[in-house]
Every structure is written in structure tokens, then in C-alpha cells.
Amino acid sequence: MAKEHFVRNKPHLNIGTIGHIDHGKTTLTAAITKTLAR
């Protein structure tokens, strides 16, 4: 069974965040993701 070749036509970015709990890391990452997805 041959595997299909995955075509990645969008750039990707790994974002690492460091910080204390409840300091907005998830909110910041969500805002960046939403902005870059447009």
C-alpha cells in the first residue's frame, strides 16, 4: 500500500512560549495564529 505524498504549500512556524501560569501565553499564541491564518 503506497502512501500519498503530503504537499505542504503553506509556511509553518513553531512558537515556544515561556512564562508563568495565567500570564496570557495561550491568548498570545491564539492571537498570533489567527492573524497569520488570514
Coordinates of N, CA and C in Angstrom, one line a residue:
M1 N 0.9 -1.2 0.0 CA 0.0 0.0 0.0 C 0.9 1.2 0.0
A2 N 0.8 2.0 -1.0 CA 1.6 3.2 -1.2 C 1.0 4.4 -0.4
K3 N 1.9 5.1 0.3 CA 1.5 6.3 1.0 C 1.4 7.5 0.0
E4 N 0.4 8.4 0.3 CA 0.3 9.6 -0.5 C 1.4 10.6 0.0
H5 N 1.9 11.4 -1.0 CA 2.9 12.4 -0.6 C 2.1 13.6 -0.1
F6 N 2.5 14.1 1.1 CA 1.8 15.3 1.6 C 2.5 16.5 1.1
V7 N 1.7 17.4 0.5 CA 2.2 18.6 -0.1 C 1.9 19.7 0.9
R8 N 3.0 20.3 1.4 CA 2.9 21.4 2.3 C 3.1 22.7 1.6
N9 N 2.0 23.4 1.3 CA 2.1 24.6 0.5 C 2.0 25.9 1.3
K10 N 1.8 25.7 2.6 CA 1.7 26.9 3.5 C 3.0 26.9 4.4
P11 N 3.5 28.0 4.7 CA 4.7 28.0 5.6 C 4.2 27.6 7.0
H12 N 5.1 27.0 7.8 CA 4.8 26.7 9.1 C 5.8 27.3 10.1
L13 N 5.4 27.5 11.3 CA 6.2 28.2 12.3 C 6.0 27.5 13.6
N14 N 7.1 27.2 14.3 CA 7.0 26.6 15.7 C 7.2 27.8 16.6
I15 N 6.2 28.0 17.5 CA 6.3 29.0 18.5 C 6.5 28.4 19.9
G16 N 7.5 28.8 20.6 CA 7.7 28.3 22.0 C 7.4 29.5 22.9
T17 N 6.6 29.3 24.0 CA 6.4 30.4 24.9 C 6.8 29.9 26.3
I18 N 7.4 30.9 27.0 CA 7.9 30.6 28.4 C 7.2 31.7 29.3
G19 N 6.7 31.3 30.4 CA 6.1 32.2 31.3 C 5.3 31.6 32.4
H20 N 4.9 32.3 33.3 CA 4.2 31.8 34.5 C 2.7 31.6 34.1
I21 N 2.1 30.7 34.8 CA 0.7 30.4 34.6 C -0.2 31.7 34.7
D22 N -1.2 31.8 33.8 CA -2.1 32.9 33.8 C -1.5 34.2 33.4
H23 N -0.4 34.2 32.6 CA 0.2 35.4 32.1 C -0.1 35.6 30.6
G24 N -1.1 34.9 30.0 CA -1.5 35.2 28.7 C -0.8 34.5 27.5
K25 N -0.1 33.4 27.8 CA 0.6 32.7 26.8 C -0.3 32.1 25.7
T26 N -1.4 31.5 26.2 CA -2.3 30.9 25.3 C -3.1 31.9 24.5
T27 N -3.4 33.0 25.1 CA -4.1 34.1 24.4 C -3.2 34.7 23.4
L28 N -2.0 34.9 23.7 CA -1.0 35.5 22.7 C -0.8 34.5 21.5
T29 N -0.6 33.3 21.8 CA -0.5 32.3 20.7 C -1.7 32.2 19.9
A30 N -2.9 32.2 20.4 CA -4.1 32.2 19.7 C -4.2 33.5 18.8
A31 N -3.9 34.6 19.3 CA -3.9 35.9 18.5 C -2.9 35.8 17.3
I32 N -1.7 35.3 17.6 CA -0.7 35.2 16.5 C -1.2 34.2 15.5
T33 N -1.7 33.1 15.9 CA -2.2 32.1 14.9 C -3.4 32.6 14.1
K34 N -4.3 33.3 14.7 CA -5.4 33.9 14.0 C -5.0 34.9 13.0
T35 N -4.0 35.8 13.4 CA -3.5 36.8 12.5 C -2.8 36.2 11.3
L36 N -1.9 35.2 11.5 CA -1.2 34.6 10.5 C -2.0 33.7 9.6
A37 N -3.2 33.2 10.0 CA -4.0 32.3 9.2 C -4.8 33.1 8.1
R38 N -4.8 34.4 8.2 CA -5.5 35.2 7.2 C -4.8 35.3 5.9

